[in-house]
Every structure is written in structure tokens, then in C-alpha cells.
Coordinates of C-alpha atoms (C1' of nucleotides) in Angstrom, one line a residue:
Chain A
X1 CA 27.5 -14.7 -2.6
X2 CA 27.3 -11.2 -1.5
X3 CA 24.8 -10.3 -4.1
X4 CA 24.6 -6.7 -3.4
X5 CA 21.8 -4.8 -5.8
X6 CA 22.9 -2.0 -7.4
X7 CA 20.8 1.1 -8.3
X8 CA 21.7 3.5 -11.2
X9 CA 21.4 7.0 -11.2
X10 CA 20.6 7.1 -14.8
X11 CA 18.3 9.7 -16.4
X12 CA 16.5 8.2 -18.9
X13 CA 14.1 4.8 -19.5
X14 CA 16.1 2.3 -21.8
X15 CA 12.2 1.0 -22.6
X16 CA 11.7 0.9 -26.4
X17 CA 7.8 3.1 -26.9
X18 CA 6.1 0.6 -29.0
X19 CA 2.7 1.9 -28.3
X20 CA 2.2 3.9 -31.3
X21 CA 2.1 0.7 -33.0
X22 CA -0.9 -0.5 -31.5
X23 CA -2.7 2.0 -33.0
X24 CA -5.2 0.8 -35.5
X25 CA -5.1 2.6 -39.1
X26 CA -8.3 4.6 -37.6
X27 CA -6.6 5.4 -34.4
X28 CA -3.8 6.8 -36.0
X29 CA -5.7 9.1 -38.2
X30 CA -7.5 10.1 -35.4
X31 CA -4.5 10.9 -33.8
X32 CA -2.9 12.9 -36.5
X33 CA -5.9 15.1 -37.3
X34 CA -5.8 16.1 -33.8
X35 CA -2.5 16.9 -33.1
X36 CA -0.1 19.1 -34.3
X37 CA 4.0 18.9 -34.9
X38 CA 5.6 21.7 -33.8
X39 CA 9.3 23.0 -33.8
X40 CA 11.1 24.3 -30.7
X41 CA 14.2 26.2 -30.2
X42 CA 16.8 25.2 -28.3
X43 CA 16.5 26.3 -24.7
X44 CA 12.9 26.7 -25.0
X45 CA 9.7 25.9 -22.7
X46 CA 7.0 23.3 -23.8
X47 CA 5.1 22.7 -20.8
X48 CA 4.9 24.8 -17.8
X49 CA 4.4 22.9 -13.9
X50 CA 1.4 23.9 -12.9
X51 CA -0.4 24.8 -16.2
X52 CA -3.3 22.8 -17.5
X53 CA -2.7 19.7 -19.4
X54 CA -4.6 20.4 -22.6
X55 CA -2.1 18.0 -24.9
X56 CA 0.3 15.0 -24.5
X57 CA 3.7 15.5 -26.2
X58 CA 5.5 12.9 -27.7
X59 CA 9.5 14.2 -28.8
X60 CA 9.4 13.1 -32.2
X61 CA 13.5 14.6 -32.9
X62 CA 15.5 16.1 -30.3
X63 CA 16.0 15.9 -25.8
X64 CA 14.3 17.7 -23.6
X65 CA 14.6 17.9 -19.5
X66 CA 11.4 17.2 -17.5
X67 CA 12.0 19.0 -14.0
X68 CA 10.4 20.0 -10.6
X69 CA 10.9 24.1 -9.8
X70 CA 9.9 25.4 -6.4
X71 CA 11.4 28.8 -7.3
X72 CA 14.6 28.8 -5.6
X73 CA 15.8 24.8 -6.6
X74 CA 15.2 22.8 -9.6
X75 CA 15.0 19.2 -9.6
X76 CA 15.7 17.1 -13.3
X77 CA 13.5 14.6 -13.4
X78 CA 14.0 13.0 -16.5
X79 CA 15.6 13.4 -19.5
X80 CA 14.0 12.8 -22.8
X81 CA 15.3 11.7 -25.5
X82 CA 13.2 11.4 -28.9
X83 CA 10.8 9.1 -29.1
X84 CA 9.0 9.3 -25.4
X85 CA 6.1 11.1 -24.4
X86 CA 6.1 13.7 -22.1
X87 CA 2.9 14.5 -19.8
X88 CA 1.8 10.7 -19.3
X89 CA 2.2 11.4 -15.6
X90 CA -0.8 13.7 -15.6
X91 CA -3.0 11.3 -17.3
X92 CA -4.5 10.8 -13.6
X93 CA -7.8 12.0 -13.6
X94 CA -7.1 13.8 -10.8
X95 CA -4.9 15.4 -12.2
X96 CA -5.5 18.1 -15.0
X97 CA -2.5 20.2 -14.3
X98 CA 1.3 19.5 -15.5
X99 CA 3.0 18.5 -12.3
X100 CA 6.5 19.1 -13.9
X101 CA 8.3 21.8 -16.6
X102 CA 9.8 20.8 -19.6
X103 CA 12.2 22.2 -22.0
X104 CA 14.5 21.3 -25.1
X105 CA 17.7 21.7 -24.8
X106 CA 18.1 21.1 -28.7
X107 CA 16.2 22.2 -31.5
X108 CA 13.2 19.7 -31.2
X109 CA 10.1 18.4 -33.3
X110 CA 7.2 18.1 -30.6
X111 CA 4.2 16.4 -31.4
X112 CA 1.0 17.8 -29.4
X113 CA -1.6 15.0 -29.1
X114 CA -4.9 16.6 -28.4
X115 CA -4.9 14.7 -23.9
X116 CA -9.4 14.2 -24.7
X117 CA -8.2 12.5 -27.5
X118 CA -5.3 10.6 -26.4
X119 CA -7.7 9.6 -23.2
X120 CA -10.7 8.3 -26.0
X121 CA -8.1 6.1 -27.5
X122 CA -7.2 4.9 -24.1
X123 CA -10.4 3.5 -23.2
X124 CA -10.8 2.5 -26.5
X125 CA -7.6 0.6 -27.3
X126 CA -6.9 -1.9 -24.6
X127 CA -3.6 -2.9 -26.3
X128 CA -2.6 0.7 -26.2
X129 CA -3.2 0.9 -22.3
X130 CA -1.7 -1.6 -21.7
X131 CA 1.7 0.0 -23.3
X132 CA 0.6 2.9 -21.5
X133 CA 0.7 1.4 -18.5
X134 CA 4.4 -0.5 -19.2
X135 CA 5.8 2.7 -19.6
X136 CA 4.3 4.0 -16.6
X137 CA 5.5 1.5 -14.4
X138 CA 9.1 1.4 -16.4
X139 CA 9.0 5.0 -15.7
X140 CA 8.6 4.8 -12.2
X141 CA 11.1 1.5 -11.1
X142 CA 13.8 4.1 -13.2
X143 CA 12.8 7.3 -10.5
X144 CA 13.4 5.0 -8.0
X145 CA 17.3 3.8 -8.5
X146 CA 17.5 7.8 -9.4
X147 CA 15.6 8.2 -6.0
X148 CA 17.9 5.6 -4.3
X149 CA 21.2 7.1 -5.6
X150 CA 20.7 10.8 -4.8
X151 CA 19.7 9.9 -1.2
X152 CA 22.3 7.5 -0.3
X153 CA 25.3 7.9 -3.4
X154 CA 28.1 10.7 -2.6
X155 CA 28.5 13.1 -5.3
X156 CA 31.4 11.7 -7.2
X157 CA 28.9 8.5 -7.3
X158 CA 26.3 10.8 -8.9
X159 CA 28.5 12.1 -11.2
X160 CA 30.0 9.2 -12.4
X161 CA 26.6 7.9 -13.0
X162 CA 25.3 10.2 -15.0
X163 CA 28.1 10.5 -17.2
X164 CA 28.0 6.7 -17.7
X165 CA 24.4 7.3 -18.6
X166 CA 25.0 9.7 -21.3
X167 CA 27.5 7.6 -22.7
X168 CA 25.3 4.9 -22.9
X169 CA 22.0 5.6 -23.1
X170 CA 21.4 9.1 -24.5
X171 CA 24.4 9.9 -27.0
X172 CA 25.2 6.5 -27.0
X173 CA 29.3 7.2 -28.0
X174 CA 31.9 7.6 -25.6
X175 CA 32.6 11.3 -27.2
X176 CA 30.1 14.1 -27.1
X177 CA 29.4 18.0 -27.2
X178 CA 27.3 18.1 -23.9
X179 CA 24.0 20.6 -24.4
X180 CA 23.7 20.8 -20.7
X181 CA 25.3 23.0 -18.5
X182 CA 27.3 22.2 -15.3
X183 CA 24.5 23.6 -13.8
X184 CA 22.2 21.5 -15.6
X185 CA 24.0 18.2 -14.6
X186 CA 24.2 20.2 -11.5
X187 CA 20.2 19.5 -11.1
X188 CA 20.3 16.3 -12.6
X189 CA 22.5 14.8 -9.9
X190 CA 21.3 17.0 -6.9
X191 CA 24.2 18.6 -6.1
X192 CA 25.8 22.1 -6.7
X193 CA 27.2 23.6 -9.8
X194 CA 31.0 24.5 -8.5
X195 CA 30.8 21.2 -7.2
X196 CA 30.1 19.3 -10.5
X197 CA 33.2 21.8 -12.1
X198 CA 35.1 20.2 -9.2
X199 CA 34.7 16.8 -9.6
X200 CA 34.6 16.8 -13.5
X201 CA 38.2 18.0 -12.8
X202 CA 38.9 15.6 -10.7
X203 CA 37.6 12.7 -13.0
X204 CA 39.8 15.0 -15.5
X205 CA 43.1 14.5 -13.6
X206 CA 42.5 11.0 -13.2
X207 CA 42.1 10.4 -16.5
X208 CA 38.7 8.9 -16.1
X209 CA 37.7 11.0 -18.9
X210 CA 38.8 13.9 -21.1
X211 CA 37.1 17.8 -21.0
X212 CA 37.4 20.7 -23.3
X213 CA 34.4 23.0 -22.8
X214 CA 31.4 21.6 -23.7
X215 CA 33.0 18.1 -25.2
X216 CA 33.6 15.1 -23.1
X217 CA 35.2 12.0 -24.0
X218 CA 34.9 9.2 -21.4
X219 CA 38.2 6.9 -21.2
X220 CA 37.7 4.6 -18.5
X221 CA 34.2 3.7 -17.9
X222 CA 34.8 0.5 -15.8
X223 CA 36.5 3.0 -13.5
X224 CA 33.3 5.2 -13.9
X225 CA 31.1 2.2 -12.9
X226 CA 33.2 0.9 -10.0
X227 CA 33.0 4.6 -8.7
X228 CA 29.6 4.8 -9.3
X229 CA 28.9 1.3 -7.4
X230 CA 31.5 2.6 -4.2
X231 CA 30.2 6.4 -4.0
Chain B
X1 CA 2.8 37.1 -5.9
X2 CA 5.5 35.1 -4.9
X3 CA 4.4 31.5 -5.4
X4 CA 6.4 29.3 -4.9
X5 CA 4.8 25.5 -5.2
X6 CA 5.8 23.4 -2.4
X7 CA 6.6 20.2 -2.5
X8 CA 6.2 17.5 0.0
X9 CA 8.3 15.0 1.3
X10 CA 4.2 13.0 2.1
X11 CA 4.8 8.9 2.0
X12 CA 1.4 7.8 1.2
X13 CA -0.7 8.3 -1.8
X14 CA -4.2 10.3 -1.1
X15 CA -5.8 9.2 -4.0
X16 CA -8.6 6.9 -3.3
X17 CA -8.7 3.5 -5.0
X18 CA -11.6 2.6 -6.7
X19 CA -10.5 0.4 -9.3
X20 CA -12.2 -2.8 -7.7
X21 CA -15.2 -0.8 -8.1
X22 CA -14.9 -1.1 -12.0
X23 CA -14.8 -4.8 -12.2
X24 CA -18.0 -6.8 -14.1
X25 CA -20.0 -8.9 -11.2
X26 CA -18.2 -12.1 -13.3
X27 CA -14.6 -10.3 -13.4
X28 CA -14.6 -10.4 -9.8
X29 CA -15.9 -13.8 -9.1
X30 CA -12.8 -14.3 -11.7
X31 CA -10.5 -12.5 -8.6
X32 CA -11.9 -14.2 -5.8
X33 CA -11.2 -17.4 -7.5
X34 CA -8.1 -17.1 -8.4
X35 CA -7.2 -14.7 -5.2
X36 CA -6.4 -15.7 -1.6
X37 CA -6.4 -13.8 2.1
X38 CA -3.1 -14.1 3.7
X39 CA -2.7 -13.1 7.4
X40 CA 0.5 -11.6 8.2
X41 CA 2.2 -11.0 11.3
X42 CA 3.8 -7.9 12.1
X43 CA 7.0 -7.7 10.7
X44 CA 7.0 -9.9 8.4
X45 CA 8.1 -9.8 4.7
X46 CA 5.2 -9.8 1.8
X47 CA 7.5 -9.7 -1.4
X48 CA 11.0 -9.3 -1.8
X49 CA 13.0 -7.1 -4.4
X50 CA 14.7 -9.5 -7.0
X51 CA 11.8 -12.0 -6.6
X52 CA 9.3 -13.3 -9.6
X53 CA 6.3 -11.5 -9.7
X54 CA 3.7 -14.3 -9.4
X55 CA 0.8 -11.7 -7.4
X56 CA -0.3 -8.6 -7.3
X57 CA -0.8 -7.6 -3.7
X58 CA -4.2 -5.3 -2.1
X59 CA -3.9 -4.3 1.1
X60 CA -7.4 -4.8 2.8
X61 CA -6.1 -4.0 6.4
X62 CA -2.6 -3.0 8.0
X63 CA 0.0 -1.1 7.0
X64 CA 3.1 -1.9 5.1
X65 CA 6.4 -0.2 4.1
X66 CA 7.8 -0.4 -0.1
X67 CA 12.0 -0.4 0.0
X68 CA 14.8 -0.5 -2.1
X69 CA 17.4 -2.3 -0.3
X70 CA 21.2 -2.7 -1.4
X71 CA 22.3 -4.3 1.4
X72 CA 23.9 -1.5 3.0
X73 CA 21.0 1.3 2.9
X74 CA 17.7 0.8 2.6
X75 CA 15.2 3.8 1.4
X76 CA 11.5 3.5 2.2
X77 CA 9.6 4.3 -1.2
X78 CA 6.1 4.7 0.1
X79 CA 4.1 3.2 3.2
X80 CA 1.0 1.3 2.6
X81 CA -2.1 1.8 4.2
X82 CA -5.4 -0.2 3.8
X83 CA -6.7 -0.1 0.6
X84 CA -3.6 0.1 -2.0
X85 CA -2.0 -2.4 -4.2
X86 CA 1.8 -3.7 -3.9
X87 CA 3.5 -4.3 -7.1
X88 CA 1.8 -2.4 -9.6
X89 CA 4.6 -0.9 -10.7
X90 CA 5.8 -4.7 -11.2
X91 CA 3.0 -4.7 -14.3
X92 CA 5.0 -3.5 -16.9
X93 CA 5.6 -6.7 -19.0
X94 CA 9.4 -5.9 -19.6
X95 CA 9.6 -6.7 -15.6
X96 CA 9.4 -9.8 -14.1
X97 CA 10.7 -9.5 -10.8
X98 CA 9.7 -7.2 -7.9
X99 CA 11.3 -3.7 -8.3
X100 CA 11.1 -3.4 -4.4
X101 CA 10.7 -5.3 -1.1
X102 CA 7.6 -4.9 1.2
X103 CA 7.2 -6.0 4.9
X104 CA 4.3 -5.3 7.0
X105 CA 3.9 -3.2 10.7
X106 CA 1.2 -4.8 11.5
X107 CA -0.8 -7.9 11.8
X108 CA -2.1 -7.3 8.5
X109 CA -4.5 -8.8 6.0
X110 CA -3.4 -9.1 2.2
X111 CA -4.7 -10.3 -0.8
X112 CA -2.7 -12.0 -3.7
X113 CA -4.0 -11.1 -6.7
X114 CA -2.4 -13.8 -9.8
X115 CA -0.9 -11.7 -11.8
X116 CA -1.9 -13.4 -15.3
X117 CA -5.4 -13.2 -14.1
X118 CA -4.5 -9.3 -13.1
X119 CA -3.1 -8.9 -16.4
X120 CA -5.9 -10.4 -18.3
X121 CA -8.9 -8.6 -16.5
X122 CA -6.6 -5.2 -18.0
X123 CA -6.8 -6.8 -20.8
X124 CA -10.5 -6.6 -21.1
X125 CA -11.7 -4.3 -19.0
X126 CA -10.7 -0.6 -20.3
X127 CA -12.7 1.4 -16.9
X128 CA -10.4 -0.9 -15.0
X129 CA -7.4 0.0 -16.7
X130 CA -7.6 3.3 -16.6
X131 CA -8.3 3.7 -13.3
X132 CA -4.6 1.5 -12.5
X133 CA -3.5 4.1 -15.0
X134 CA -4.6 6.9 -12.7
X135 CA -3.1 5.0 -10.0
X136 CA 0.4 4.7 -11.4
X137 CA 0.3 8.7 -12.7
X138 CA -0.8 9.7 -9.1
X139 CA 1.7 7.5 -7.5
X140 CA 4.3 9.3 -9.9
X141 CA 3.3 12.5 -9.1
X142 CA 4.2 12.0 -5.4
X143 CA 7.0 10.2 -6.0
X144 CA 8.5 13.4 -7.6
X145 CA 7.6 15.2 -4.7
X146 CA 9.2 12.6 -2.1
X147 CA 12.3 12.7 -4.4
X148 CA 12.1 16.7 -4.2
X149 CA 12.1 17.1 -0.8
X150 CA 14.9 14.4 0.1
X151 CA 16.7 16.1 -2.3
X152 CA 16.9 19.7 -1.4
X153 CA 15.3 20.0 2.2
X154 CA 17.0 19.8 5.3
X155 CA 16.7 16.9 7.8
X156 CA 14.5 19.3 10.0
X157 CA 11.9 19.5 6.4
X158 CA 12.1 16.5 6.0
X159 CA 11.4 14.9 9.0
X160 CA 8.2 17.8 9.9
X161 CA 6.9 16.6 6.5
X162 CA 7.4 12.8 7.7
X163 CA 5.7 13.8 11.1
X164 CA 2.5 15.4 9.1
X165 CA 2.0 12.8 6.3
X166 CA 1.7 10.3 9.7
X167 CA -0.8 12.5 11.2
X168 CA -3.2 13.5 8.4
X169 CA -2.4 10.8 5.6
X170 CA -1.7 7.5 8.0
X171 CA -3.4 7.7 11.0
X172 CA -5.9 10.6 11.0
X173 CA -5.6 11.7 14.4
X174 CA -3.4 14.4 16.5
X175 CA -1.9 11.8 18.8
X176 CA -0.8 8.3 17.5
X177 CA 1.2 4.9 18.5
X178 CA 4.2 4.8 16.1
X179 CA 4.4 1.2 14.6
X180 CA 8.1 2.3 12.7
X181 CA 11.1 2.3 14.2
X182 CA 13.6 5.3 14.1
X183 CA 15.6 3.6 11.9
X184 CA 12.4 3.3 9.7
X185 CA 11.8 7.4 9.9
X186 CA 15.7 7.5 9.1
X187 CA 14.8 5.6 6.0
X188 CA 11.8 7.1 5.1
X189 CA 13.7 11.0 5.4
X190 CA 16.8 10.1 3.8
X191 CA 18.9 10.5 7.3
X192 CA 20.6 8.5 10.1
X193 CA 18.5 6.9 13.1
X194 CA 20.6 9.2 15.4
X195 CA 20.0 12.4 13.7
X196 CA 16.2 11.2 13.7
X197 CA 16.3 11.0 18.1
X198 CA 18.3 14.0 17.8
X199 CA 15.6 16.4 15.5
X200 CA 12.4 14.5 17.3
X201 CA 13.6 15.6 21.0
X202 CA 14.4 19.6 19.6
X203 CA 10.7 18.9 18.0
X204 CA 9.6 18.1 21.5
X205 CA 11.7 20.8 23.7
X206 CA 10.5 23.2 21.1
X207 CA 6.8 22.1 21.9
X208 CA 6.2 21.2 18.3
X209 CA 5.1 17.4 19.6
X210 CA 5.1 15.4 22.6
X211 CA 7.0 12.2 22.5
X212 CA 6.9 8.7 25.1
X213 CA 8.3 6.5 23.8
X214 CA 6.5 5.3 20.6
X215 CA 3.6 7.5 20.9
X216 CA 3.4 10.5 19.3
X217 CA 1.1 13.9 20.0
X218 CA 1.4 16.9 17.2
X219 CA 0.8 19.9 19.3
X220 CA 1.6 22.3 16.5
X221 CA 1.1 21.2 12.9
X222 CA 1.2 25.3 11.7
X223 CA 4.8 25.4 13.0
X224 CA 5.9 22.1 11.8
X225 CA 4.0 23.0 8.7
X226 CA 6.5 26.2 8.5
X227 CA 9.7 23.8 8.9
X228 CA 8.2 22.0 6.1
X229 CA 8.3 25.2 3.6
X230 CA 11.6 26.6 4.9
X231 CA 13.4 23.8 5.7
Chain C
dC1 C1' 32.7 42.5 -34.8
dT2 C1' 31.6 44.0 -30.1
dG3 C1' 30.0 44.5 -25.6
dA4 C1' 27.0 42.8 -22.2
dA5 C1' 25.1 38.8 -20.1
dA6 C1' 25.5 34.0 -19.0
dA7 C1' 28.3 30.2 -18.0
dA8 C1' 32.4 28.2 -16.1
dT9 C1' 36.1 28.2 -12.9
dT10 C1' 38.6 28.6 -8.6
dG11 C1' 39.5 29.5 -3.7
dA12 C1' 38.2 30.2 1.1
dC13 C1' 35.2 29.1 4.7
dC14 C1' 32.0 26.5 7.4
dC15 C1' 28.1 23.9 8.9
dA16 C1' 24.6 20.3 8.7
dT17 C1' 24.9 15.6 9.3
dA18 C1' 27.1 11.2 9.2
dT19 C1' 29.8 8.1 11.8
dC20 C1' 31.6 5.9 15.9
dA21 C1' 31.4 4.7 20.6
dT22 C1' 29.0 4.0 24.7
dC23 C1' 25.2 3.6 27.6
dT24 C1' 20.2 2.9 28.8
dT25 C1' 15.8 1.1 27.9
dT26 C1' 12.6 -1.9 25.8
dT27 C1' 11.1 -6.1 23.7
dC28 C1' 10.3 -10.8 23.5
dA29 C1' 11.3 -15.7 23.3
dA30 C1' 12.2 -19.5 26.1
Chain D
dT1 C1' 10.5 -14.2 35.0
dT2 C1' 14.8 -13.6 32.9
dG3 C1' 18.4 -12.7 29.9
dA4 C1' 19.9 -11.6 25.4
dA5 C1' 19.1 -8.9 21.5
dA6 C1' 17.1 -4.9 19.5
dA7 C1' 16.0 -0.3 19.8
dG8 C1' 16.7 4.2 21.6
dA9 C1' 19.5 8.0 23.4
dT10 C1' 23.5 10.9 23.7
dG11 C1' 28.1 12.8 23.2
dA12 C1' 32.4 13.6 20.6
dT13 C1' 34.5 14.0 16.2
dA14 C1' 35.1 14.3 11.3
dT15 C1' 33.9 15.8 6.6
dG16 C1' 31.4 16.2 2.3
dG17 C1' 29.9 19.4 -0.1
dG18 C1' 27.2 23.9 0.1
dT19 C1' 27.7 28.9 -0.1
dC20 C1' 29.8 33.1 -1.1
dA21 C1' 32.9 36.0 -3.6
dA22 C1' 35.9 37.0 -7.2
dT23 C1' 37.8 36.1 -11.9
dT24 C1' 37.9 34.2 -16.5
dT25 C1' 35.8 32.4 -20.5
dT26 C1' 32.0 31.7 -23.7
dT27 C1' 27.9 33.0 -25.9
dC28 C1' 25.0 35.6 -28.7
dA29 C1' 22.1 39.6 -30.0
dG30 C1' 22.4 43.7 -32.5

DNA sequence: CTGAAAAATTGACCCATATCATCTTTTCAA
DNA sequence: TTGAAAAGATGATATGGGTCAATTTTTCAG
């Protein structure tokens, strides 16, 4: 009966967007004659923390990091996988600058939605802010198991949950080329870069999963999840 | 021109709630009817984490804490002053069960809100849905910050950021009565109940604040302002 | 293909905090 | 008013993981 509630580390929303759907015919041509589709390289910047929101993205191909930078530490937020929107969070009217940076770490597809636009349809389309508002709030219940895990998990707890969450929820195969850096996971599970080499060694020797560069192969992922539930 | 954005560690939402404000005359006969007043005592618990979401809960007087709880650590997600909603973030329609556990200070006054009526005021009324969508953005926005700052800054940060968000956010005055616990400043800062009695008396021999007990007296926000940054 | 820059790796050192144990003070129900 | 339980305080000890420095490997523009 001891029923004790775990939190996940993991980086991305498993919600499904269905909000483009809710468009009507009009909406959506509204919405495609003002917005734009644009390709980014890998590595490169589409919104800048700080800057003024003029569009909403939405990651039609590709994943992106959203992240917090005071200048000397970077924090991932979120990744982004395609298919989510980016810049929801500064829909607040209070709000008319990007309170995060984002970048692709794979050549992407970005689709700009004009925000005045996005905003009309909101008050517009009460099905559509409604979904709006579902993935707000999914959005925030996932920060907090991420928020609960970096404060209280130890790192090989981090670690091991966010492997298990780019098994599962972002490559979704137990065998992938990894287009973040150890210093990216680094950020992503609040802990240093040497010490991510460290432990992905570790997990190495102990066969939890195999490493050769930038490819990893997880071979025990009940091991991974008991380690992330003890660290 | 070295700017480098601070973060901070602030509990409490600043933005002002004015969502009620939006309702028709008839929508909010519709809340009163289907609403009640509930007088709590200090300490006791208004919704717990794993429980059906069957009300949305507005503060009208008090304060309350927001945790995640695991059984063996708790985290405080946000305190609750007069005026803010519980369990907003409980309105996305894939979740039916509270995210989080809430528990009042004080003798406090909430309303429950049924939720299906909640839902189907958003429904209809666009002005008030977007303002509950500015609401969930803004509390997002700070969330990342909170998340920042237990992250990367030192206990000493942390708990000067703690120690202003009570004095400008919460209680508005220089010199207050402290309703939380150390063990409740060790969970809202990410660190042990000791290390909280340990920082709070160097705070005090350093004449940053004046402690007794449970009251409180900031003598020097600048300095503790300065722990913030740096710390 | 090549050379420079970026990323990854490894080791040594150490310090900020957690943990544990003990003691004192406060709170609060009966 | 009292006694038990909770909260607060304080010291001793241990350690997870950060930081720094040096080396190797990979990446990628030209």
C-alpha cells in the first residue's frame, strides 16, 4: 500500500496537439496567409529570450530546445519535437517578450503564425482556446515532475531519466544517433558536462546501455526506470 | 553592456487576476449557484495530488501552499495568496486528477468553483478564456524562473530570493510574522530545514534581517538583493 | 584533404550541503 | 496547567558532484 508517486524527469509533453483541427476552413486560411514556413539549419536560433514576440512557431518537421540563459548557465526547458508550438507561454498579455530561446538541433521546417493573428483566432474560436489551454496546463503539470526531479533526484536519477525519455518519447527506438551534446543533456538534466561523460560510462560498464560517440542503444530500461525511481 | 537577465527564485505570481471581472451579470449568478464558501482552518488540506478534480478553487482570503509530494520529499510549487485560483492547471481535459496537493496557513476562505460549470463558462465566454489563458502563460513564465534558480543558485540565492518574494510579493511590508515553517522554506528553496536555520542566523549576524522566532524584519533588501544575483 | 575549433574524455581536488544525532524551545490538546 | 509532540537549533561527519586542467577525438569550413 505504500503508493509512492513518482515524478519523471522527462523533456517533452506526450499530449497529442489537436488544435489545428479546430480550426474552421476560414480559420485555417486565415492562418496560412499569414504565416510563413521557413527552414532552419541545424544548430540554428529561432527565437531569442528577451526579444519581442511578433509570431507563434509551430515545428512542423524536426526538434528543437526551448531554454532559459542568464549568460553564464543555461537551463533546457523543453524539448520539441515536431508537431508543438513554441512561444504559447508568451501569449500572456503581459507579456510581449519571449521569456525563453529556442533552437533546432536538426534541420527543421518552422511555421511562423503571425501572434495578432493567432490571438484573433483565439477569441474567436472557443474550441481552439480551449485546446490552447489543454496544452498549457499539460505543459505546465510536465515542468513540474521535471521541476521535482532536478531538485530532489541525484544525477544518475536525472540521467537515467532522460535517457528513458528519449527512448520513449522523442526517437521512440531503443537505438539512436543523439543530436545533443553531453553538454546539452548536460543542461537538460541540471548537472555538469564531465559529469554526464561520467555516468554515461558508468551506465556503459553496467551494461545499462551501449555508447559509441554520438549513438546510444539502451539495453536494460527496467534497470533505467528502477534507477530513475531510487536516484 | 553586460546583461545578464536574472532570474528569480519569486513563489507567487504578480499578475493580477481579473478574469472574474469578464464574466456576463448571468454567468456569474451561474458561479454563485453552483459555487460554495468553505472556511478552512489553518493547516488544513484543500485538495490533494491523485484526487478527482470535481472544483476549481479561488482563494478570496488566506494563504495556501501548491506541492508535489512523493512521500519522501515534498517541493512547494507556488504559495497562494488571496485572489488566485487552485487547480487551473487541473483544466486540461486529458487530466482528471489534481497534479498537486494544496493546504492552507491560515484560517482561510475558499471558493469551489464546479468544474463542469468552470469548463462550460470557457466554453462560452472567449474574454474569460483568455484571460485564464494569460493566467496559465504568466504562471509558466515564473515557473521557469523558480525552476532556474533551484537549479543553478546556491542555497544562500535561493533562500535571499525566498526572503524578498515574502516581503514584496506576500506580505508587503519590511517586517512580517512567518505563517511557514522552516521545513516549508526548506521546501520552497530546494534545501534541508537545517541548512535553512543555519543560512537565516548568518542572514541575521550579517545584519541582512532580524529574526525572533517566527517574525521576520528585512533590514537590507539591496544586499540580499546582491545574494540573489550572485548567489 | 587539412588545420583549427569544438566536443568529448579523464583525473585530481575540494567544498557546499545533506544527513544524523542531540538538545532546546514552542505549541497545543486535554 | 501540563505533558507530549512538533518545531527549531546546533555540532560533527560524509559525500555527490562541481570545477579546473590537461589530453584526445571529432567536426567542419575552406
Amino acid at each position: 500500500m505504500e503508493d509512492r508517486i513518482q515524478f519523471s524527469g522527462c523533456t517533452i509533453s506526450s499530449f497529442d496537439c489537436r488544435c489545428l483541427e479546430k480550426l474552421t476552413t476560414q480559420e485555417q486560411k486565415l492562418f496560412d496567409d499569414n504565416s510563413v514556413r521557413i527552414a532552419y539549419k541545424k544548430g540554428e536560433m529561432i527565437c531569442k529570450q528577451g526579444g519581442f514576440v511578433s509570431q507563434i512557431m509551430y515545428v512542423e518537421e524536426g526538434l528543437a530546445k526551448v531554454y532559459l540563459d542568464n549568460g553564464k548557465n543555461l537551463l533546457l526547458l523543453r524539448l520539441i519535437p515536431g508537431g508543438s508550438f513554441i512561444g504559447l507561454s508568451a501569449l500572456s498579455e503581459e507579456l510581449t517578450t519571449f521569456p525563453y530561446s529556442a533552437n533546432v538541433y536538426v534541420d527543421s521546417i518552422i511555421r511562423q503564425i503571425d501572434v495578432k493573428v493567432f490571438s484573433m483566432v483565439l477569441e474567436k474560436n472557443n474550441a481552439f482556446a480551449r485546446e490552447i489551454i489543454n496544452i498549457l496546463s499539460g505543459n505546465s503539470v510536465q515542468l513540474y515532475g521535471r521541476f521535482f526531479c532536478l531538485t530532489y533526484k541525484q544525477a544518475y536519477g536525472r540521467l537515467a531519466d532522460i535517457i528513458i525519455c528519449l527512448t520513449e518519447r522523442v526517437f521512440k527506438q531503443t537505438k539512436f544517433e543523439l543530436p545533443l551534446s553531453r553538454k546539452d543533456i548536460a543542461e537538460l538534466s541540471g548537472m555538469s558536462a564531465e559529469t554526464v561523460v561520467r555516468l554515461l560510462r558508468k551506465f556503459s560498464e553496467d551494461n545499462l546501455i551501449r555508447i559509441q560517440g554520438k549513438s546510444i542503444e539502451v539495453i536494460d530500461i527496467e534497470k533505467l526506470q528502477r534507477i530513475s525511481e531510487t536516484g
